[in-house]
Short mmCIF file of C-alpha atoms in Angstrom, two decimals:
data_model
loop_
_atom_site.label_atom_id
_atom_site.label_comp_id
_atom_site.label_asym_id
_atom_site.label_seq_id
_atom_site.Cartn_x
_atom_site.Cartn_y
_atom_site.Cartn_z
CA ASP A 1083 0.13 -0.02 -0.08
CA GLN A 1084 1.69 3.07 -1.31
CA GLN A 1085 0.70 5.68 1.08
CA VAL A 1086 2.77 8.45 -0.56
CA LYS A 1087 2.55 8.55 -4.43
CA GLN A 1088 4.33 10.64 -7.31
CA ASN A 1089 2.28 9.75 -10.29
CA SER A 1090 4.72 11.41 -12.69
CA PRO A 1091 7.96 9.07 -13.11
CA SER A 1092 9.43 12.22 -15.11
CA LEU A 1093 9.15 15.56 -16.00
CA SER A 1094 10.71 17.95 -18.92
CA VAL A 1095 10.97 21.60 -18.45
CA GLN A 1096 12.82 24.34 -20.42
CA GLU A 1097 15.28 26.51 -18.55
CA GLY A 1098 13.51 29.64 -17.04
CA ARG A 1099 10.31 28.05 -16.80
CA ILE A 1100 8.37 26.83 -13.95
CA SER A 1101 8.62 23.13 -12.89
CA ILE A 1102 5.76 21.67 -10.65
CA LEU A 1103 6.17 18.38 -8.96
CA ASN A 1104 3.30 16.77 -7.51
CA CYS A 1105 2.65 14.31 -4.64
CA ASP A 1106 -0.63 12.62 -3.13
CA TYR A 1107 -0.95 10.89 0.06
CA THR A 1108 -3.77 8.74 1.88
CA ASN A 1109 -2.63 8.83 5.37
CA SER A 1110 -4.49 11.64 7.04
CA MET A 1111 -2.26 11.26 10.36
CA PHE A 1112 0.43 12.78 8.20
CA ASP A 1113 1.39 16.16 9.45
CA TYR A 1114 4.87 17.06 8.24
CA PHE A 1115 5.86 16.64 4.55
CA LEU A 1116 9.42 17.18 3.00
CA TRP A 1117 10.97 17.48 -0.46
CA TYR A 1118 14.36 15.73 -1.05
CA LYS A 1119 16.20 16.10 -4.15
CA LYS A 1120 18.80 13.34 -5.51
CA TYR A 1121 21.66 13.51 -7.89
CA PRO A 1122 22.99 10.50 -9.36
CA ALA A 1123 25.72 8.77 -7.05
CA GLU A 1124 24.87 10.82 -4.26
CA GLY A 1125 22.53 10.58 -1.15
CA PRO A 1126 19.18 12.45 -1.21
CA THR A 1127 19.63 16.19 0.05
CA PHE A 1128 16.92 17.94 2.07
CA LEU A 1129 15.34 20.78 0.19
CA ILE A 1130 12.29 22.18 1.74
CA SER A 1131 9.59 21.12 4.19
CA ILE A 1132 6.08 22.15 5.29
CA SER A 1133 3.94 21.45 8.49
CA SER A 1134 0.40 20.76 8.35
CA ILE A 1135 -0.49 23.89 9.83
CA LYS A 1136 0.78 25.85 6.89
CA ASP A 1137 -0.47 25.85 3.15
CA LYS A 1138 2.75 27.19 1.66
CA ASN A 1139 6.50 27.23 2.62
CA GLU A 1140 8.93 29.27 0.40
CA ASP A 1141 12.72 29.23 0.23
CA GLY A 1142 13.96 30.99 -2.61
CA ARG A 1143 13.40 29.64 -5.84
CA PHE A 1144 11.33 26.62 -4.34
CA THR A 1145 7.87 26.85 -2.85
CA VAL A 1146 5.91 23.89 -1.67
CA PHE A 1147 2.23 24.01 -1.30
CA LEU A 1148 -0.02 21.70 0.78
CA ASN A 1149 -3.70 21.31 0.41
CA LYS A 1150 -4.85 19.04 3.06
CA SER A 1151 -8.38 18.65 2.11
CA ALA A 1152 -7.26 17.13 -1.36
CA LYS A 1153 -4.13 15.09 0.44
CA HIS A 1154 -2.13 16.70 -2.12
CA LEU A 1155 1.09 18.78 -2.32
CA SER A 1156 3.33 20.25 -4.99
CA LEU A 1157 6.88 21.45 -5.27
CA HIS A 1158 7.12 24.67 -7.54
CA ILE A 1159 10.48 25.69 -8.86
CA VAL A 1160 10.87 28.93 -10.55
CA PRO A 1161 12.95 29.76 -12.52
CA SER A 1162 14.06 26.27 -13.49
CA GLN A 1163 17.74 25.81 -14.05
CA PRO A 1164 19.85 23.05 -15.85
CA GLY A 1165 21.19 22.36 -12.27
CA ASP A 1166 17.93 21.46 -10.90
CA SER A 1167 17.89 18.15 -13.00
CA ALA A 1168 17.72 15.48 -10.56
CA VAL A 1169 15.46 13.03 -8.80
CA TYR A 1170 12.62 14.63 -6.41
CA PHE A 1171 11.16 12.83 -4.08
CA CYS A 1172 8.56 13.69 -1.35
CA ALA A 1173 8.33 12.38 2.09
CA ALA A 1174 5.62 12.31 4.91
CA ASN A 1175 5.93 11.95 8.44
CA ALA A 1176 2.90 11.19 10.89
CA GLY A 1177 4.65 12.66 14.14
CA GLY A 1178 3.32 11.18 17.43
CA THR A 1179 3.89 7.51 17.98
CA SER A 1180 5.45 7.54 14.32
CA TYR A 1181 8.06 9.92 15.24
CA GLY A 1182 11.02 9.41 12.96
CA LYS A 1183 9.21 7.18 10.60
CA LEU A 1184 9.33 8.97 7.27
CA THR A 1185 7.41 7.50 4.06
CA PHE A 1186 8.90 8.52 0.63
CA GLY A 1187 7.10 8.53 -2.48
CA GLN A 1188 8.70 6.66 -5.90
CA GLY A 1189 10.46 10.01 -7.24
CA THR A 1190 9.87 12.00 -10.13
CA ILE A 1191 13.02 12.52 -12.47
CA LEU A 1192 13.36 16.35 -13.46
CA THR A 1193 15.11 17.29 -16.79
CA VAL A 1194 15.68 21.15 -17.09
CA HIS A 1195 16.78 21.66 -20.87
CA PRO A 1196 19.06 24.84 -21.69
CA GLU B 325 32.10 19.80 8.60
CA ALA B 326 28.98 17.82 9.00
CA GLN B 327 29.56 14.32 7.85
CA VAL B 328 27.80 11.03 7.38
CA THR B 329 30.13 8.16 6.46
CA GLN B 330 29.11 4.89 5.25
CA ASN B 331 31.16 1.76 4.65
CA PRO B 332 31.80 0.05 2.36
CA ARG B 333 30.53 2.14 -0.45
CA TYR B 334 30.24 -0.93 -2.68
CA LEU B 335 30.09 -4.29 -1.85
CA ILE B 336 29.30 -7.73 -3.83
CA THR B 337 28.91 -10.64 -1.87
CA VAL B 338 27.12 -14.38 -1.89
CA THR B 339 24.01 -15.40 -0.74
CA GLY B 340 24.02 -16.51 3.15
CA LYS B 341 27.35 -14.65 3.94
CA LYS B 342 26.70 -12.21 7.23
CA LEU B 343 27.67 -8.69 6.10
CA THR B 344 27.61 -5.26 8.35
CA VAL B 345 27.20 -1.85 6.65
CA THR B 346 28.64 0.91 9.16
CA CYS B 347 27.35 4.36 9.43
CA SER B 348 28.83 6.98 11.32
CA GLN B 349 27.80 10.70 11.96
CA ASN B 350 29.62 13.61 13.64
CA MET B 351 26.38 15.93 13.72
CA ASN B 352 25.39 14.58 17.35
CA HIS B 353 21.96 13.76 16.17
CA GLU B 354 20.02 11.41 18.37
CA TYR B 355 18.02 10.10 15.57
CA MET B 356 19.33 7.68 12.85
CA SER B 357 17.71 5.70 10.18
CA TRP B 358 18.37 3.03 7.46
CA TYR B 359 16.82 3.23 3.78
CA ARG B 360 16.95 1.05 0.72
CA GLN B 361 16.33 2.69 -2.64
CA ASP B 362 14.94 0.34 -5.43
CA PRO B 363 13.59 1.25 -8.88
CA GLY B 364 10.26 2.44 -8.98
CA LEU B 365 9.91 1.89 -5.33
CA GLY B 366 11.70 4.98 -4.15
CA LEU B 367 12.92 5.16 -0.67
CA ARG B 368 11.68 2.62 1.93
CA GLN B 369 12.70 2.75 5.57
CA ILE B 370 14.34 -0.31 7.20
CA TYR B 371 14.79 0.60 10.67
CA TYR B 372 15.32 3.81 12.83
CA SER B 373 16.62 4.64 16.14
CA MET B 374 15.69 7.62 18.18
CA ASN B 375 18.58 7.28 20.66
CA VAL B 376 21.21 5.01 21.97
CA GLU B 377 19.60 1.68 22.65
CA VAL B 378 16.23 2.44 21.20
CA THR B 379 15.35 1.17 17.65
CA ASP B 380 12.35 0.27 15.92
CA LYS B 381 11.02 -1.32 12.57
CA GLY B 382 10.53 0.74 9.61
CA ASP B 383 8.53 -0.37 6.48
CA VAL B 384 10.89 -3.32 5.43
CA PRO B 385 12.67 -4.58 8.15
CA GLU B 386 12.73 -8.36 7.33
CA GLY B 387 15.97 -9.53 6.89
CA TYR B 388 18.03 -6.90 8.56
CA LYS B 389 19.13 -6.12 12.03
CA VAL B 390 20.43 -3.13 13.55
CA SER B 391 22.16 -1.99 16.65
CA ARG B 392 22.79 1.50 18.43
CA LYS B 393 25.37 1.20 21.14
CA GLU B 394 26.71 4.59 20.75
CA LYS B 395 25.24 7.99 19.47
CA ARG B 396 27.49 8.30 16.37
CA ASN B 397 27.19 4.86 15.13
CA PHE B 398 24.20 2.77 13.49
CA PRO B 399 25.37 -0.62 11.65
CA LEU B 400 22.88 -2.35 9.52
CA ILE B 401 23.46 -6.02 9.86
CA LEU B 402 22.26 -8.71 7.22
CA GLU B 403 22.62 -12.00 9.01
CA SER B 404 22.02 -14.10 5.71
CA PRO B 405 21.84 -11.90 2.83
CA SER B 406 19.78 -13.07 -0.19
CA PRO B 407 19.35 -11.81 -3.92
CA ASN B 408 16.34 -9.43 -3.03
CA GLN B 409 18.47 -7.59 -0.69
CA THR B 410 20.43 -6.35 -3.60
CA SER B 411 19.87 -2.53 -3.36
CA LEU B 412 21.21 0.90 -2.47
CA TYR B 413 21.54 1.54 0.94
CA PHE B 414 21.42 4.85 2.71
CA CYS B 415 22.06 5.76 6.15
CA ALA B 416 20.22 9.04 7.42
CA PRO B 417 20.94 10.66 10.94
CA GLY B 418 19.04 13.77 11.79
CA THR B 419 15.75 15.16 13.77
CA GLU B 420 12.54 13.38 13.97
CA TYR B 421 11.45 15.20 10.83
CA GLU B 422 14.31 16.30 8.72
CA GLN B 423 17.12 13.61 7.82
CA TYR B 424 20.61 14.15 6.25
CA PHE B 425 21.50 11.14 3.87
CA GLY B 426 24.81 9.19 3.67
CA PRO B 427 26.55 8.58 0.36
CA GLY B 428 24.92 5.58 0.03
CA THR B 429 26.19 1.71 -0.13
CA ARG B 430 25.70 -0.26 -3.36
CA LEU B 431 25.30 -4.05 -2.46
CA THR B 432 24.97 -6.87 -4.75
CA VAL B 433 23.89 -10.28 -3.40
CA THR B 434 24.50 -13.23 -5.95
#
């Protein structure tokens, strides 16, 4: 049972345009969400996060939006740069007794063309 | 400099031969975790530890053991590896919410 889903295996975007990566979840107990970026031959690196008490969090070119009623979050990258080409994973945490347990999506490969 | 060290980085072994993948962190995080990454399945948590001597199962703990005898180290033990444990493994210390991944260990079990 995949509780966190990234339904788009890949996304291709032109440099300078917006990249939108999507993530859906099923567990209503999730209360904290994260995005990680992964380059080949490296471990994932933390990008941005959002608590369920917010619906938006912004950090430079990266913005994460959370729609709790739809159980959906998205990562916007504006403007996209070739160096953003990587695999992006969303992850969720339920807190409480599930403290420390992160559930990840399958990942989306983003390719930004010059 | 904050660092997560995993050893070995690459390992090819045979079915049934016990092995240990070590993980060490210098960030003084209480929380540490192990993940495996497989194509189409993303990252799945194997085990995690909230502090010394405190460990708990993640989503795919079968066939693995862990120990947490000191804060900085969190080894992953495969007592009798099988081919379905061929994967890319990541150690991730951090907080209960944000985790910082090591460079990975590529394991092949033949």
